[in-house]
């Protein structure tokens, strides 16, 4: 790639003539942008310096902090005239979407368009935050006539770094291994980032998959601000492999059916504008490939489903450091990468400014159509559950995404039943909510709630199914008629404090009950659970009911119990005797003791999947709130495993699991009374040795042996793939692993693994012939996903092995899987 001076590149903007009042990044940092990586705190300081120099043009707002305490901030940039009425512009923008608190008519003729640029969501894709430094300077430089003109029609919102923890993790590592001069040899260690890499946040989550689900603190804080502004354009900056040229819009198929013709057309328009500048500089790029608009939780799709033009810009550069020799024998530098992102950033602002009238008109029309109920065939979505805590989890998702809901005026209707897959009459389970398609965020509601996502092209970049009814395990009905939805009235019910000289019962009906259990164990309260239903004072209690007795517990057990129940909204029942009306008394062998404060450990580090390990870590630390010890998988030989009661092996590629020494050590741990929980590929690896499980052999049609054509290689791959489809798992809910569930569970299947039924174990979760529900599953792979085991429990000596071939904690938004992991840790086994 040619080395170009910044003074000559990109849109003809001058970076050499600098107003004394606004220091350039180079003046502030002491080095040219791209010749070193800039740590996050220096980026923050530069933004504040620019804001101090140009308070008439820049407003800086801190919107939160990361898990490690780094500042999250936004910079608002526009003309002094626009900045004087910034909040008026924001409120007027919400009026156009029908989201303002007041009902005043929006003003569209003189309103500016809002362009939001988000940088560095993946920490080790670090060039975009460097480009940000150039961008904010170009926007505030008084000598830059072009940006002055564009800002008359735009308010630009810049997020300098979405993922500061990941960025600094990467940069601190890179600076520790690079020499005086960078080494462009791809084999050099400065291009081999160690586990877990800087891509993810503190808990090893991919923040670019979290927009809709908002499981991470960075996303939660950012989305509150995003929904206060609702921009017309949002750009998410990324990097891809260093051998790739630059990617920008238009996007690839599949493109969700709700995306409007205007949103598609504008992507083409902006792509052509970018291409003009790239062509002038002889920079290579590609469009319409690889990066689609389907999965709703990306930084491009989420804005699109909220009325904006959402786009991802991808610069080649992962592993590139300050410079790397690519396969074209050109040296790709950080200077180059920053220049390219800087170019598309200003090109985006330019095209937004020149088309701001059409942008605002189409933005308003998007929400007018939504409020008019023109989105999709289903006009009402209704969800119902026995346990109000399960419903509360779904309400939280809706609230986070600004989706309105209420309660039905009449409960007499028919609709598509998510669980039966048929048109059924509504049956109220005890608690319900209804979501109308006649609301501003009808598009977002459709995308998150619809039972079947239309996938026009199966070559998608991510999962193809996520319907909330399945992810949350809540019965739902999609109704083609508009039902009357009334505002939900505040509930007067609250948890009642109990008192007893004997004990208490806690129904085990949702994950909230498991959180109470974790709280009690963590605070030293001994807990039992029942394996068979029973009746006390004419009330029926199901399997899994928790029994807390004064016997062998400390004096303040009842206070701890009441605190836990109040915190997690679970009503306990007092019990005054161990003699039951029906079923087992409390001295029966059917009443099982849970080990006092089970000590849980997880294998992590090299060989484990950082994302999968992060899911488990975040689940214990932030969701279940139960202590977990993280052990380096490569060091397992030196650990005394007797110090732990439970060891979890998340998804990964564990070379040591195939070694006899490691296998024997883990088996000794189990035989000695320990519990081993193997997830996803850990289970697959164990099936290759003598653990007692075996993968079913996939059977393919003989026609598959025919000579394949090179041109059809992508199609051949797709027919054997399953990027993420929902399947129904039959559960033996008489087994403790499935306590609290009905006789089924919906899993997000992402591989073709199905296991033979265990002869010497419990096949708790099985998949049958008609298990497919929704999402894309390849034509050749699909026939093999049947008649096998997915969840199993195997006794071994005094201990237990729990096998879960799926990912019940997928990105921590698959809410219905939370209870399965809690059961595996606390209930399943001897």
mmCIF file with all atom_site columns, N, CA and C in Angstrom, residues 203-205 215-216 508 510-518 522 568 600 602 610-628 630 646 648 677 679 737 741 745 804 807-827:
data_model
loop_
_atom_site.group_PDB
_atom_site.id
_atom_site.type_symbol
_atom_site.label_atom_id
_atom_site.label_alt_id
_atom_site.label_comp_id
_atom_site.label_asym_id
_atom_site.label_entity_id
_atom_site.label_seq_id
_atom_site.pdbx_PDB_ins_code
_atom_site.Cartn_x
_atom_site.Cartn_y
_atom_site.Cartn_z
_atom_site.occupancy
_atom_site.B_iso_or_equiv
_atom_site.pdbx_formal_charge
_atom_site.auth_seq_id
_atom_site.auth_comp_id
_atom_site.auth_asym_id
_atom_site.auth_atom_id
_atom_site.pdbx_PDB_model_num
ATOM 1   N N  . UNK A 1 203 ? -15.257 -8.950  30.761 1.00 0.00 ? 203 UNK A N  1
ATOM 2   C CA . UNK A 1 203 ? -15.787 -10.307 30.960 1.00 0.00 ? 203 UNK A CA 1
ATOM 3   C C  . UNK A 1 203 ? -15.702 -11.158 29.693 1.00 0.00 ? 203 UNK A C  1
ATOM 4   N N  . UNK A 1 204 ? -14.863 -10.736 28.774 1.00 0.00 ? 204 UNK A N  1
ATOM 5   C CA . UNK A 1 204 ? -14.651 -11.473 27.524 1.00 0.00 ? 204 UNK A CA 1
ATOM 6   C C  . UNK A 1 204 ? -15.922 -11.582 26.685 1.00 0.00 ? 204 UNK A C  1
ATOM 7   N N  . UNK A 1 205 ? -16.726 -10.525 26.684 1.00 0.00 ? 205 UNK A N  1
ATOM 8   C CA . UNK A 1 205 ? -17.920 -10.475 25.848 1.00 0.00 ? 205 UNK A CA 1
ATOM 9   C C  . UNK A 1 205 ? -17.645 -9.638  24.610 1.00 0.00 ? 205 UNK A C  1
ATOM 10  N N  . UNK A 1 215 ? -26.581 -7.077  27.990 1.00 0.00 ? 215 UNK A N  1
ATOM 11  C CA . UNK A 1 215 ? -26.131 -7.834  29.161 1.00 0.00 ? 215 UNK A CA 1
ATOM 12  C C  . UNK A 1 215 ? -24.915 -7.190  29.821 1.00 0.00 ? 215 UNK A C  1
ATOM 13  N N  . UNK A 1 216 ? -24.203 -6.342  29.069 1.00 0.00 ? 216 UNK A N  1
ATOM 14  C CA . UNK A 1 216 ? -22.947 -5.784  29.559 1.00 0.00 ? 216 UNK A CA 1
ATOM 15  C C  . UNK A 1 216 ? -23.101 -4.325  29.975 1.00 0.00 ? 216 UNK A C  1
ATOM 16  N N  . UNK A 1 508 ? -39.659 -24.067 43.442 1.00 0.00 ? 508 UNK A N  1
ATOM 17  C CA . UNK A 1 508 ? -38.556 -23.960 42.485 1.00 0.00 ? 508 UNK A CA 1
ATOM 18  C C  . UNK A 1 508 ? -39.149 -23.831 41.090 1.00 0.00 ? 508 UNK A C  1
ATOM 19  N N  . UNK A 1 510 ? -38.509 -20.867 38.846 1.00 0.00 ? 510 UNK A N  1
ATOM 20  C CA . UNK A 1 510 ? -37.812 -20.000 37.894 1.00 0.00 ? 510 UNK A CA 1
ATOM 21  C C  . UNK A 1 510 ? -36.376 -19.808 38.356 1.00 0.00 ? 510 UNK A C  1
ATOM 22  N N  . UNK A 1 511 ? -35.610 -19.106 37.556 1.00 0.00 ? 511 UNK A N  1
ATOM 23  C CA . UNK A 1 511 ? -34.216 -18.837 37.912 1.00 0.00 ? 511 UNK A CA 1
ATOM 24  C C  . UNK A 1 511 ? -34.124 -18.008 39.182 1.00 0.00 ? 511 UNK A C  1
ATOM 25  N N  . UNK A 1 512 ? -35.147 -17.229 39.488 1.00 0.00 ? 512 UNK A N  1
ATOM 26  C CA . UNK A 1 512 ? -35.132 -16.442 40.719 1.00 0.00 ? 512 UNK A CA 1
ATOM 27  C C  . UNK A 1 512 ? -35.015 -17.345 41.943 1.00 0.00 ? 512 UNK A C  1
ATOM 28  N N  . UNK A 1 513 ? -35.636 -18.523 41.890 1.00 0.00 ? 513 UNK A N  1
ATOM 29  C CA . UNK A 1 513 ? -35.509 -19.481 42.999 1.00 0.00 ? 513 UNK A CA 1
ATOM 30  C C  . UNK A 1 513 ? -34.063 -19.965 43.119 1.00 0.00 ? 513 UNK A C  1
ATOM 31  N N  . UNK A 1 514 ? -33.410 -20.155 41.972 1.00 0.00 ? 514 UNK A N  1
ATOM 32  C CA . UNK A 1 514 ? -32.004 -20.566 41.994 1.00 0.00 ? 514 UNK A CA 1
ATOM 33  C C  . UNK A 1 514 ? -31.124 -19.454 42.561 1.00 0.00 ? 514 UNK A C  1
ATOM 34  N N  . UNK A 1 515 ? -31.474 -18.208 42.307 1.00 0.00 ? 515 UNK A N  1
ATOM 35  C CA . UNK A 1 515 ? -30.706 -17.100 42.877 1.00 0.00 ? 515 UNK A CA 1
ATOM 36  C C  . UNK A 1 515 ? -30.870 -17.049 44.394 1.00 0.00 ? 515 UNK A C  1
ATOM 37  N N  . UNK A 1 516 ? -32.074 -17.357 44.870 1.00 0.00 ? 516 UNK A N  1
ATOM 38  C CA . UNK A 1 516 ? -32.275 -17.456 46.325 1.00 0.00 ? 516 UNK A CA 1
ATOM 39  C C  . UNK A 1 516 ? -31.394 -18.567 46.881 1.00 0.00 ? 516 UNK A C  1
ATOM 40  N N  . UNK A 1 517 ? -31.372 -19.696 46.203 1.00 0.00 ? 517 UNK A N  1
ATOM 41  C CA . UNK A 1 517 ? -30.545 -20.830 46.641 1.00 0.00 ? 517 UNK A CA 1
ATOM 42  C C  . UNK A 1 517 ? -29.081 -20.429 46.712 1.00 0.00 ? 517 UNK A C  1
ATOM 43  N N  . UNK A 1 518 ? -28.582 -19.775 45.677 1.00 0.00 ? 518 UNK A N  1
ATOM 44  C CA . UNK A 1 518 ? -27.172 -19.353 45.663 1.00 0.00 ? 518 UNK A CA 1
ATOM 45  C C  . UNK A 1 518 ? -26.891 -18.392 46.808 1.00 0.00 ? 518 UNK A C  1
ATOM 46  N N  . UNK A 1 522 ? -24.274 -19.204 49.808 1.00 0.00 ? 522 UNK A N  1
ATOM 47  C CA . UNK A 1 522 ? -23.158 -18.263 49.943 1.00 0.00 ? 522 UNK A CA 1
ATOM 48  C C  . UNK A 1 522 ? -23.084 -17.688 51.353 1.00 0.00 ? 522 UNK A C  1
ATOM 49  N N  . UNK A 1 568 ? -34.977 -11.170 45.581 1.00 0.00 ? 568 UNK A N  1
ATOM 50  C CA . UNK A 1 568 ? -35.214 -11.837 44.301 1.00 0.00 ? 568 UNK A CA 1
ATOM 51  C C  . UNK A 1 568 ? -36.694 -12.096 44.028 1.00 0.00 ? 568 UNK A C  1
ATOM 52  N N  . UNK A 1 600 ? -16.905 -23.883 43.524 1.00 0.00 ? 600 UNK A N  1
ATOM 53  C CA . UNK A 1 600 ? -16.991 -24.038 42.073 1.00 0.00 ? 600 UNK A CA 1
ATOM 54  C C  . UNK A 1 600 ? -15.741 -23.458 41.419 1.00 0.00 ? 600 UNK A C  1
ATOM 55  N N  . UNK A 1 602 ? -13.649 -23.163 37.361 1.00 0.00 ? 602 UNK A N  1
ATOM 56  C CA . UNK A 1 602 ? -13.805 -23.282 35.914 1.00 0.00 ? 602 UNK A CA 1
ATOM 57  C C  . UNK A 1 602 ? -12.437 -23.250 35.249 1.00 0.00 ? 602 UNK A C  1
ATOM 58  N N  . UNK A 1 610 ? -12.439 -17.981 24.828 1.00 0.00 ? 610 UNK A N  1
ATOM 59  C CA . UNK A 1 610 ? -12.534 -16.807 25.694 1.00 0.00 ? 610 UNK A CA 1
ATOM 60  C C  . UNK A 1 610 ? -13.978 -16.342 25.829 1.00 0.00 ? 610 UNK A C  1
ATOM 61  N N  . UNK A 1 611 ? -14.749 -16.405 24.738 1.00 0.00 ? 611 UNK A N  1
ATOM 62  C CA . UNK A 1 611 ? -16.136 -15.971 24.794 1.00 0.00 ? 611 UNK A CA 1
ATOM 63  C C  . UNK A 1 611 ? -16.971 -16.900 25.664 1.00 0.00 ? 611 UNK A C  1
ATOM 64  N N  . UNK A 1 612 ? -16.769 -18.210 25.513 1.00 0.00 ? 612 UNK A N  1
ATOM 65  C CA . UNK A 1 612 ? -17.530 -19.171 26.312 1.00 0.00 ? 612 UNK A CA 1
ATOM 66  C C  . UNK A 1 612 ? -17.158 -19.086 27.785 1.00 0.00 ? 612 UNK A C  1
ATOM 67  N N  . UNK A 1 613 ? -15.865 -18.975 28.071 1.00 0.00 ? 613 UNK A N  1
ATOM 68  C CA . UNK A 1 613 ? -15.426 -18.828 29.458 1.00 0.00 ? 613 UNK A CA 1
ATOM 69  C C  . UNK A 1 613 ? -15.965 -17.529 30.048 1.00 0.00 ? 613 UNK A C  1
ATOM 70  N N  . UNK A 1 614 ? -16.009 -16.480 29.205 1.00 0.00 ? 614 UNK A N  1
ATOM 71  C CA . UNK A 1 614 ? -16.546 -15.208 29.666 1.00 0.00 ? 614 UNK A CA 1
ATOM 72  C C  . UNK A 1 614 ? -18.018 -15.298 30.023 1.00 0.00 ? 614 UNK A C  1
ATOM 73  N N  . UNK A 1 615 ? -18.777 -16.066 29.246 1.00 0.00 ? 615 UNK A N  1
ATOM 74  C CA . UNK A 1 615 ? -20.196 -16.252 29.551 1.00 0.00 ? 615 UNK A CA 1
ATOM 75  C C  . UNK A 1 615 ? -20.391 -16.868 30.927 1.00 0.00 ? 615 UNK A C  1
ATOM 76  N N  . UNK A 1 616 ? -19.617 -17.904 31.221 1.00 0.00 ? 616 UNK A N  1
ATOM 77  C CA . UNK A 1 616 ? -19.748 -18.576 32.519 1.00 0.00 ? 616 UNK A CA 1
ATOM 78  C C  . UNK A 1 616 ? -19.292 -17.656 33.645 1.00 0.00 ? 616 UNK A C  1
ATOM 79  N N  . UNK A 1 617 ? -18.180 -16.975 33.435 1.00 0.00 ? 617 UNK A N  1
ATOM 80  C CA . UNK A 1 617 ? -17.647 -16.059 34.454 1.00 0.00 ? 617 UNK A CA 1
ATOM 81  C C  . UNK A 1 617 ? -18.651 -14.949 34.767 1.00 0.00 ? 617 UNK A C  1
ATOM 82  N N  . UNK A 1 618 ? -19.178 -14.318 33.728 1.00 0.00 ? 618 UNK A N  1
ATOM 83  C CA . UNK A 1 618 ? -20.142 -13.237 33.924 1.00 0.00 ? 618 UNK A CA 1
ATOM 84  C C  . UNK A 1 618 ? -21.423 -13.755 34.585 1.00 0.00 ? 618 UNK A C  1
ATOM 85  N N  . UNK A 1 619 ? -21.835 -14.946 34.197 1.00 0.00 ? 619 UNK A N  1
ATOM 86  C CA . UNK A 1 619 ? -23.029 -15.555 34.789 1.00 0.00 ? 619 UNK A CA 1
ATOM 87  C C  . UNK A 1 619 ? -22.869 -15.711 36.297 1.00 0.00 ? 619 UNK A C  1
ATOM 88  N N  . UNK A 1 620 ? -21.745 -16.254 36.737 1.00 0.00 ? 620 UNK A N  1
ATOM 89  C CA . UNK A 1 620 ? -21.532 -16.444 38.178 1.00 0.00 ? 620 UNK A CA 1
ATOM 90  C C  . UNK A 1 620 ? -21.316 -15.113 38.885 1.00 0.00 ? 620 UNK A C  1
ATOM 91  N N  . UNK A 1 621 ? -20.552 -14.227 38.270 1.00 0.00 ? 621 UNK A N  1
ATOM 92  C CA . UNK A 1 621 ? -20.147 -12.992 38.934 1.00 0.00 ? 621 UNK A CA 1
ATOM 93  C C  . UNK A 1 621 ? -21.265 -11.960 38.999 1.00 0.00 ? 621 UNK A C  1
ATOM 94  N N  . UNK A 1 622 ? -22.027 -11.842 37.903 1.00 0.00 ? 622 UNK A N  1
ATOM 95  C CA . UNK A 1 622 ? -22.993 -10.750 37.792 1.00 0.00 ? 622 UNK A CA 1
ATOM 96  C C  . UNK A 1 622 ? -24.450 -11.195 37.823 1.00 0.00 ? 622 UNK A C  1
ATOM 97  N N  . UNK A 1 623 ? -24.735 -12.425 37.460 1.00 0.00 ? 623 UNK A N  1
ATOM 98  C CA . UNK A 1 623 ? -26.126 -12.869 37.339 1.00 0.00 ? 623 UNK A CA 1
ATOM 99  C C  . UNK A 1 623 ? -26.521 -13.769 38.504 1.00 0.00 ? 623 UNK A C  1
ATOM 100 N N  . UNK A 1 624 ? -25.810 -14.883 38.679 1.00 0.00 ? 624 UNK A N  1
ATOM 101 C CA . UNK A 1 624 ? -26.085 -15.771 39.806 1.00 0.00 ? 624 UNK A CA 1
ATOM 102 C C  . UNK A 1 624 ? -25.510 -15.206 41.102 1.00 0.00 ? 624 UNK A C  1
ATOM 103 N N  . UNK A 1 625 ? -24.461 -14.410 40.982 1.00 0.00 ? 625 UNK A N  1
ATOM 104 C CA . UNK A 1 625 ? -23.775 -13.799 42.128 1.00 0.00 ? 625 UNK A CA 1
ATOM 105 C C  . UNK A 1 625 ? -23.318 -14.871 43.128 1.00 0.00 ? 625 UNK A C  1
ATOM 106 N N  . UNK A 1 626 ? -22.508 -15.785 42.577 1.00 0.00 ? 626 UNK A N  1
ATOM 107 C CA . UNK A 1 626 ? -21.980 -16.894 43.377 1.00 0.00 ? 626 UNK A CA 1
ATOM 108 C C  . UNK A 1 626 ? -20.492 -17.017 43.063 1.00 0.00 ? 626 UNK A C  1
ATOM 109 N N  . UNK A 1 627 ? -19.657 -17.250 44.064 1.00 0.00 ? 627 UNK A N  1
ATOM 110 C CA . UNK A 1 627 ? -18.206 -17.250 43.824 1.00 0.00 ? 627 UNK A CA 1
ATOM 111 C C  . UNK A 1 627 ? -17.757 -18.390 42.911 1.00 0.00 ? 627 UNK A C  1
ATOM 112 N N  . UNK A 1 628 ? -16.794 -18.074 42.061 1.00 0.00 ? 628 UNK A N  1
ATOM 113 C CA . UNK A 1 628 ? -16.209 -19.072 41.170 1.00 0.00 ? 628 UNK A CA 1
ATOM 114 C C  . UNK A 1 628 ? -14.713 -18.810 41.078 1.00 0.00 ? 628 UNK A C  1
ATOM 115 N N  . UNK A 1 630 ? -11.288 -19.210 38.887 1.00 0.00 ? 630 UNK A N  1
ATOM 116 C CA . UNK A 1 630 ? -10.847 -19.411 37.510 1.00 0.00 ? 630 UNK A CA 1
ATOM 117 C C  . UNK A 1 630 ? -9.476  -20.080 37.511 1.00 0.00 ? 630 UNK A C  1
ATOM 118 N N  . UNK A 1 646 ? -17.088 -28.609 42.421 1.00 0.00 ? 646 UNK A N  1
ATOM 119 C CA . UNK A 1 646 ? -17.593 -28.578 41.046 1.00 0.00 ? 646 UNK A CA 1
ATOM 120 C C  . UNK A 1 646 ? -16.524 -27.971 40.145 1.00 0.00 ? 646 UNK A C  1
ATOM 121 N N  . UNK A 1 648 ? -16.134 -26.773 36.113 1.00 0.00 ? 648 UNK A N  1
ATOM 122 C CA . UNK A 1 648 ? -16.818 -26.535 34.844 1.00 0.00 ? 648 UNK A CA 1
ATOM 123 C C  . UNK A 1 648 ? -15.770 -26.420 33.739 1.00 0.00 ? 648 UNK A C  1
ATOM 124 N N  . UNK A 1 677 ? -18.688 -30.620 34.995 1.00 0.00 ? 677 UNK A N  1
ATOM 125 C CA . UNK A 1 677 ? -19.700 -30.155 34.049 1.00 0.00 ? 677 UNK A CA 1
ATOM 126 C C  . UNK A 1 677 ? -18.994 -29.805 32.746 1.00 0.00 ? 677 UNK A C  1
ATOM 127 N N  . UNK A 1 679 ? -19.210 -28.611 28.846 1.00 0.00 ? 679 UNK A N  1
ATOM 128 C CA . UNK A 1 679 ? -20.077 -27.850 27.957 1.00 0.00 ? 679 UNK A CA 1
ATOM 129 C C  . UNK A 1 679 ? -19.549 -27.863 26.525 1.00 0.00 ? 679 UNK A C  1
ATOM 130 N N  . UNK A 1 737 ? -31.467 -32.225 37.048 1.00 0.00 ? 737 UNK A N  1
ATOM 131 C CA . UNK A 1 737 ? -30.902 -31.314 36.067 1.00 0.00 ? 737 UNK A CA 1
ATOM 132 C C  . UNK A 1 737 ? -31.987 -30.492 35.379 1.00 0.00 ? 737 UNK A C  1
ATOM 133 N N  . UNK A 1 741 ? -38.324 -26.878 34.988 1.00 0.00 ? 741 UNK A N  1
ATOM 134 C CA . UNK A 1 741 ? -38.676 -26.776 33.570 1.00 0.00 ? 741 UNK A CA 1
ATOM 135 C C  . UNK A 1 741 ? -39.923 -27.599 33.268 1.00 0.00 ? 741 UNK A C  1
ATOM 136 N N  . UNK A 1 745 ? -37.394 -27.919 26.387 1.00 0.00 ? 745 UNK A N  1
ATOM 137 C CA . UNK A 1 745 ? -36.482 -26.774 26.474 1.00 0.00 ? 745 UNK A CA 1
ATOM 138 C C  . UNK A 1 745 ? -36.088 -26.414 25.058 1.00 0.00 ? 745 UNK A C  1
ATOM 139 N N  . UNK A 1 804 ? -23.510 -31.216 28.840 1.00 0.00 ? 804 UNK A N  1
ATOM 140 C CA . UNK A 1 804 ? -24.431 -30.284 28.175 1.00 0.00 ? 804 UNK A CA 1
ATOM 141 C C  . UNK A 1 804 ? -23.788 -29.895 26.856 1.00 0.00 ? 804 UNK A C  1
ATOM 142 N N  . UNK A 1 807 ? -25.050 -24.504 24.337 1.00 0.00 ? 807 UNK A N  1
ATOM 143 C CA . UNK A 1 807 ? -24.595 -23.335 25.080 1.00 0.00 ? 807 UNK A CA 1
ATOM 144 C C  . UNK A 1 807 ? -25.791 -22.672 25.744 1.00 0.00 ? 807 UNK A C  1
ATOM 145 N N  . UNK A 1 808 ? -26.145 -23.092 26.961 1.00 0.00 ? 808 UNK A N  1
ATOM 146 C CA . UNK A 1 808 ? -27.322 -22.520 27.625 1.00 0.00 ? 808 UNK A CA 1
ATOM 147 C C  . UNK A 1 808 ? -27.130 -21.083 28.084 1.00 0.00 ? 808 UNK A C  1
ATOM 148 N N  . UNK A 1 809 ? -25.892 -20.590 28.039 1.00 0.00 ? 809 UNK A N  1
ATOM 149 C CA . UNK A 1 809 ? -25.609 -19.213 28.461 1.00 0.00 ? 809 UNK A CA 1
ATOM 150 C C  . UNK A 1 809 ? -25.251 -18.333 27.270 1.00 0.00 ? 809 UNK A C  1
ATOM 151 N N  . UNK A 1 810 ? -25.720 -18.680 26.083 1.00 0.00 ? 810 UNK A N  1
ATOM 152 C CA . UNK A 1 810 ? -25.291 -18.015 24.865 1.00 0.00 ? 810 UNK A CA 1
ATOM 153 C C  . UNK A 1 810 ? -25.402 -16.495 24.997 1.00 0.00 ? 810 UNK A C  1
ATOM 154 N N  . UNK A 1 811 ? -24.239 -15.843 24.959 1.00 0.00 ? 811 UNK A N  1
ATOM 155 C CA . UNK A 1 811 ? -24.123 -14.383 25.072 1.00 0.00 ? 811 UNK A CA 1
ATOM 156 C C  . UNK A 1 811 ? -24.894 -13.842 26.268 1.00 0.00 ? 811 UNK A C  1
ATOM 157 N N  . UNK A 1 812 ? -25.234 -14.705 27.190 1.00 0.00 ? 812 UNK A N  1
ATOM 158 C CA . UNK A 1 812 ? -25.969 -14.374 28.415 1.00 0.00 ? 812 UNK A CA 1
ATOM 159 C C  . UNK A 1 812 ? -27.333 -13.738 28.141 1.00 0.00 ? 812 UNK A C  1
ATOM 160 N N  . UNK A 1 813 ? -27.838 -13.868 26.883 1.00 0.00 ? 813 UNK A N  1
ATOM 161 C CA . UNK A 1 813 ? -29.202 -13.423 26.628 1.00 0.00 ? 813 UNK A CA 1
ATOM 162 C C  . UNK A 1 813 ? -30.159 -14.604 26.537 1.00 0.00 ? 813 UNK A C  1
ATOM 163 N N  . UNK A 1 814 ? -29.638 -15.826 26.459 1.00 0.00 ? 814 UNK A N  1
ATOM 164 C CA . UNK A 1 814 ? -30.519 -17.001 26.400 1.00 0.00 ? 814 UNK A CA 1
ATOM 165 C C  . UNK A 1 814 ? -30.987 -17.288 27.834 1.00 0.00 ? 814 UNK A C  1
ATOM 166 N N  . UNK A 1 815 ? -31.918 -16.466 28.280 1.00 0.00 ? 815 UNK A N  1
ATOM 167 C CA . UNK A 1 815 ? -32.352 -16.416 29.679 1.00 0.00 ? 815 UNK A CA 1
ATOM 168 C C  . UNK A 1 815 ? -32.808 -17.774 30.198 1.00 0.00 ? 815 UNK A C  1
ATOM 169 N N  . UNK A 1 816 ? -33.455 -18.558 29.344 1.00 0.00 ? 816 UNK A N  1
ATOM 170 C CA . UNK A 1 816 ? -34.013 -19.830 29.805 1.00 0.00 ? 816 UNK A CA 1
ATOM 171 C C  . UNK A 1 816 ? -32.950 -20.862 30.134 1.00 0.00 ? 816 UNK A C  1
ATOM 172 N N  . UNK A 1 817 ? -31.697 -20.601 29.759 1.00 0.00 ? 817 UNK A N  1
ATOM 173 C CA . UNK A 1 817 ? -30.628 -21.534 30.089 1.00 0.00 ? 817 UNK A CA 1
ATOM 174 C C  . UNK A 1 817 ? -30.006 -21.297 31.449 1.00 0.00 ? 817 UNK A C  1
ATOM 175 N N  . UNK A 1 818 ? -30.309 -20.150 32.061 1.00 0.00 ? 818 UNK A N  1
ATOM 176 C CA . UNK A 1 818 ? -29.712 -19.830 33.360 1.00 0.00 ? 818 UNK A CA 1
ATOM 177 C C  . UNK A 1 818 ? -29.990 -20.924 34.391 1.00 0.00 ? 818 UNK A C  1
ATOM 178 N N  . UNK A 1 819 ? -31.233 -21.373 34.428 1.00 0.00 ? 819 UNK A N  1
ATOM 179 C CA . UNK A 1 819 ? -31.627 -22.354 35.436 1.00 0.00 ? 819 UNK A CA 1
ATOM 180 C C  . UNK A 1 819 ? -30.932 -23.688 35.209 1.00 0.00 ? 819 UNK A C  1
ATOM 181 N N  . UNK A 1 820 ? -30.689 -24.038 33.964 1.00 0.00 ? 820 UNK A N  1
ATOM 182 C CA . UNK A 1 820 ? -30.045 -25.319 33.651 1.00 0.00 ? 820 UNK A CA 1
ATOM 183 C C  . UNK A 1 820 ? -28.653 -25.388 34.264 1.00 0.00 ? 820 UNK A C  1
ATOM 184 N N  . UNK A 1 821 ? -27.887 -24.300 34.171 1.00 0.00 ? 821 UNK A N  1
ATOM 185 C CA . UNK A 1 821 ? -26.544 -24.289 34.745 1.00 0.00 ? 821 UNK A CA 1
ATOM 186 C C  . UNK A 1 821 ? -26.617 -24.308 36.271 1.00 0.00 ? 821 UNK A C  1
ATOM 187 N N  . UNK A 1 822 ? -27.555 -23.577 36.856 1.00 0.00 ? 822 UNK A N  1
ATOM 188 C CA . UNK A 1 822 ? -27.716 -23.608 38.313 1.00 0.00 ? 822 UNK A CA 1
ATOM 189 C C  . UNK A 1 822 ? -28.056 -25.014 38.783 1.00 0.00 ? 822 UNK A C  1
ATOM 190 N N  . UNK A 1 823 ? -28.933 -25.690 38.058 1.00 0.00 ? 823 UNK A N  1
ATOM 191 C CA . UNK A 1 823 ? -29.279 -27.066 38.414 1.00 0.00 ? 823 UNK A CA 1
ATOM 192 C C  . UNK A 1 823 ? -28.073 -27.989 38.317 1.00 0.00 ? 823 UNK A C  1
ATOM 193 N N  . UNK A 1 824 ? -27.273 -27.796 37.257 1.00 0.00 ? 824 UNK A N  1
ATOM 194 C CA . UNK A 1 824 ? -26.087 -28.633 37.080 1.00 0.00 ? 824 UNK A CA 1
ATOM 195 C C  . UNK A 1 824 ? -25.126 -28.457 38.253 1.00 0.00 ? 824 UNK A C  1
ATOM 196 N N  . UNK A 1 825 ? -24.989 -27.240 38.732 1.00 0.00 ? 825 UNK A N  1
ATOM 197 C CA . UNK A 1 825 ? -24.047 -26.951 39.821 1.00 0.00 ? 825 UNK A CA 1
ATOM 198 C C  . UNK A 1 825 ? -24.578 -27.420 41.165 1.00 0.00 ? 825 UNK A C  1
ATOM 199 N N  . UNK A 1 826 ? -25.847 -27.113 41.477 1.00 0.00 ? 826 UNK A N  1
ATOM 200 C CA . UNK A 1 826 ? -26.358 -27.313 42.832 1.00 0.00 ? 826 UNK A CA 1
ATOM 201 C C  . UNK A 1 826 ? -27.177 -28.590 43.036 1.00 0.00 ? 826 UNK A C  1
ATOM 202 N N  . UNK A 1 827 ? -27.904 -29.053 42.003 1.00 0.00 ? 827 UNK A N  1
ATOM 203 C CA . UNK A 1 827 ? -28.869 -30.129 42.213 1.00 0.00 ? 827 UNK A CA 1
ATOM 204 C C  . UNK A 1 827 ? -28.492 -31.460 41.581 1.00 0.00 ? 827 UNK A C  1
#
